[in-house]
Amino acid sequence: MYKNNIKSISIGSFDGIHLGHKALIEQVEAMVIIERNGGYLTAGYKRSFYVKQPCFFYHFEHIKSLKAKAFVLKLKEDFPKLEKIVVGYDFGFGYQKEGNTEVLKELFEGEVVIVDEVKHKTISVHSRTIKKEIAKGNIRLVNQLLGRTYAIDGKVVSGQGLGKKKLVATLNLNVYDYDIPKEGVYATRTKIGKRWLKSVSFIGLRVTTDGSFAIETHILDKEIGVVKGRVWLEFKAFIRSNRKFESLEALREQIELDIMEAKKV
């Protein structure tokens, strides 16, 4: 058994680490994350990038059969010094979610703190809401609800070879396990190694050329040379929707306008 002196934890799926989650996390020493197999805004260990607390992962498949009482006993076993648990108002736990916040108060002899619904202006902050706004390309609102800039990472792969020759040089990314924003062009920042560089990025079907799906980013005002491995993209603002152009020259002219717009952002 892992030995620790942690006295306070928050429990949840913490999908994306948004403003609602932060209201729980800021009150505790550590996080217990209920991990499923996918479908997250920010998957797996990458959620730990956005918090200072240590993260402990319980995989759902390993705990889904535990009754509410057994789940609380597991928490006490894993955190022998535990005095305080912080959860959201809609927290459910145990086999078939038989437990709720009131049951937790009955089963745990320490302090149980229930955090009320968190709103940004009039919008209730939930992961499902953020996912819907990502799909619409409402990146500014997404970032407000997250309390940070939405980011994805991917491996650099070979592209068409057209960019550097006839358009602009881009890094093409292979991305998994993220909610991908609406097709179009975005003002972004790209992290290469330890450097965050201003960029403009495209997501979608390359309808003017080969029709394949792509996520590619063009670095602004920098010569970057050959890049290998993984890079990160931070989305700052939506610039325009994806559309087909009559020629590569027309596409290049639009890209120049996209670059100018991204620089304004």
mmCIF file of N, CA, C and O in Angstrom, residues 14 21 31 51 62 80 87-88 139 156 172 191 196 206 212 230 232-233 248 263:
data_model
loop_
_atom_site.group_PDB
_atom_site.id
_atom_site.type_symbol
_atom_site.label_atom_id
_atom_site.label_comp_id
_atom_site.label_asym_id
_atom_site.label_seq_id
_atom_site.Cartn_x
_atom_site.Cartn_y
_atom_site.Cartn_z
ATOM 1 N N PHE A 14 -12.694 14.907 -13.101
ATOM 2 C CA PHE A 14 -11.844 16.059 -13.411
ATOM 3 C C PHE A 14 -11.475 16.117 -14.903
ATOM 4 O O PHE A 14 -10.315 16.253 -15.270
ATOM 5 N N HIS A 21 -13.943 22.437 -11.393
ATOM 6 C CA HIS A 21 -13.008 21.537 -10.708
ATOM 7 C C HIS A 21 -12.084 22.310 -9.774
ATOM 8 O O HIS A 21 -11.774 21.855 -8.662
ATOM 9 N N MET A 31 -5.669 14.935 -5.243
ATOM 10 C CA MET A 31 -6.847 14.627 -6.042
ATOM 11 C C MET A 31 -6.947 13.129 -6.284
ATOM 12 O O MET A 31 -5.941 12.482 -6.587
ATOM 13 N N VAL A 51 -2.558 21.286 -12.460
ATOM 14 C CA VAL A 51 -2.742 21.412 -11.013
ATOM 15 C C VAL A 51 -1.404 21.249 -10.317
ATOM 16 O O VAL A 51 -0.469 20.681 -10.873
ATOM 17 N N HIS A 62 -11.821 -0.967 -12.168
ATOM 18 C CA HIS A 62 -11.348 -1.642 -10.956
ATOM 19 C C HIS A 62 -12.206 -1.328 -9.729
ATOM 20 O O HIS A 62 -12.122 -2.036 -8.725
ATOM 21 N N PRO A 80 -4.554 6.841 4.964
ATOM 22 C CA PRO A 80 -4.805 6.537 6.386
ATOM 23 C C PRO A 80 -4.936 7.762 7.283
ATOM 24 O O PRO A 80 -5.513 7.675 8.367
ATOM 25 N N VAL A 87 -16.123 17.272 -2.562
ATOM 26 C CA VAL A 87 -16.750 16.789 -3.793
ATOM 27 C C VAL A 87 -17.731 17.832 -4.317
ATOM 28 O O VAL A 87 -18.119 18.758 -3.608
ATOM 29 N N GLY A 88 -18.152 17.641 -5.561
ATOM 30 C CA GLY A 88 -19.151 18.518 -6.153
ATOM 31 C C GLY A 88 -20.556 18.160 -5.697
ATOM 32 O O GLY A 88 -20.809 17.051 -5.200
ATOM 33 N N ILE A 139 -13.775 29.172 -29.059
ATOM 34 C CA ILE A 139 -12.571 28.968 -28.265
ATOM 35 C C ILE A 139 -12.423 29.995 -27.147
ATOM 36 O O ILE A 139 -11.994 29.661 -26.034
ATOM 37 N N VAL A 156 4.562 14.987 -34.601
ATOM 38 C CA VAL A 156 4.819 15.563 -35.924
ATOM 39 C C VAL A 156 4.955 14.437 -36.938
ATOM 40 O O VAL A 156 5.712 13.478 -36.726
ATOM 41 N N ASN A 172 2.699 19.145 -39.454
ATOM 42 C CA ASN A 172 1.498 18.321 -39.470
ATOM 43 C C ASN A 172 1.496 17.411 -38.251
ATOM 44 O O ASN A 172 2.504 16.761 -37.959
ATOM 45 N N LYS A 191 4.039 24.863 -28.988
ATOM 46 C CA LYS A 191 5.190 24.609 -28.134
ATOM 47 C C LYS A 191 6.107 23.589 -28.791
ATOM 48 O O LYS A 191 5.723 22.440 -29.025
ATOM 49 N N TRP A 196 7.332 28.373 -26.483
ATOM 50 C CA TRP A 196 5.988 28.645 -26.992
ATOM 51 C C TRP A 196 6.103 29.715 -28.070
ATOM 52 O O TRP A 196 6.593 30.812 -27.806
ATOM 53 N N ARG A 206 -8.632 18.918 -46.077
ATOM 54 C CA ARG A 206 -7.936 19.803 -47.027
ATOM 55 C C ARG A 206 -8.691 19.764 -48.359
ATOM 56 O O ARG A 206 -8.270 19.127 -49.321
ATOM 57 N N SER A 212 -7.837 15.115 -47.553
ATOM 58 C CA SER A 212 -7.583 14.359 -46.327
ATOM 59 C C SER A 212 -7.714 15.264 -45.098
ATOM 60 O O SER A 212 -7.599 16.483 -45.191
ATOM 61 N N ARG A 230 6.935 15.341 -30.347
ATOM 62 C CA ARG A 230 5.611 15.864 -30.040
ATOM 63 C C ARG A 230 5.650 17.378 -29.843
ATOM 64 O O ARG A 230 6.633 17.922 -29.334
ATOM 65 N N TRP A 232 2.863 20.855 -28.761
ATOM 66 C CA TRP A 232 1.587 21.254 -28.179
ATOM 67 C C TRP A 232 1.003 22.419 -28.954
ATOM 68 O O TRP A 232 1.744 23.270 -29.450
ATOM 69 N N LEU A 233 -0.323 22.444 -29.030
ATOM 70 C CA LEU A 233 -1.056 23.571 -29.618
ATOM 71 C C LEU A 233 -1.989 24.165 -28.579
ATOM 72 O O LEU A 233 -2.788 23.452 -27.975
ATOM 73 N N LEU A 248 -4.485 27.072 -55.816
ATOM 74 C CA LEU A 248 -3.507 27.190 -54.738
ATOM 75 C C LEU A 248 -3.120 28.641 -54.499
ATOM 76 O O LEU A 248 -2.849 29.042 -53.366
ATOM 77 N N LYS A 263 -1.880 37.428 -36.125
ATOM 78 C CA LYS A 263 -0.934 38.369 -35.486
ATOM 79 C C LYS A 263 -1.691 39.418 -34.667
ATOM 80 O O LYS A 263 -1.227 39.854 -33.610
#
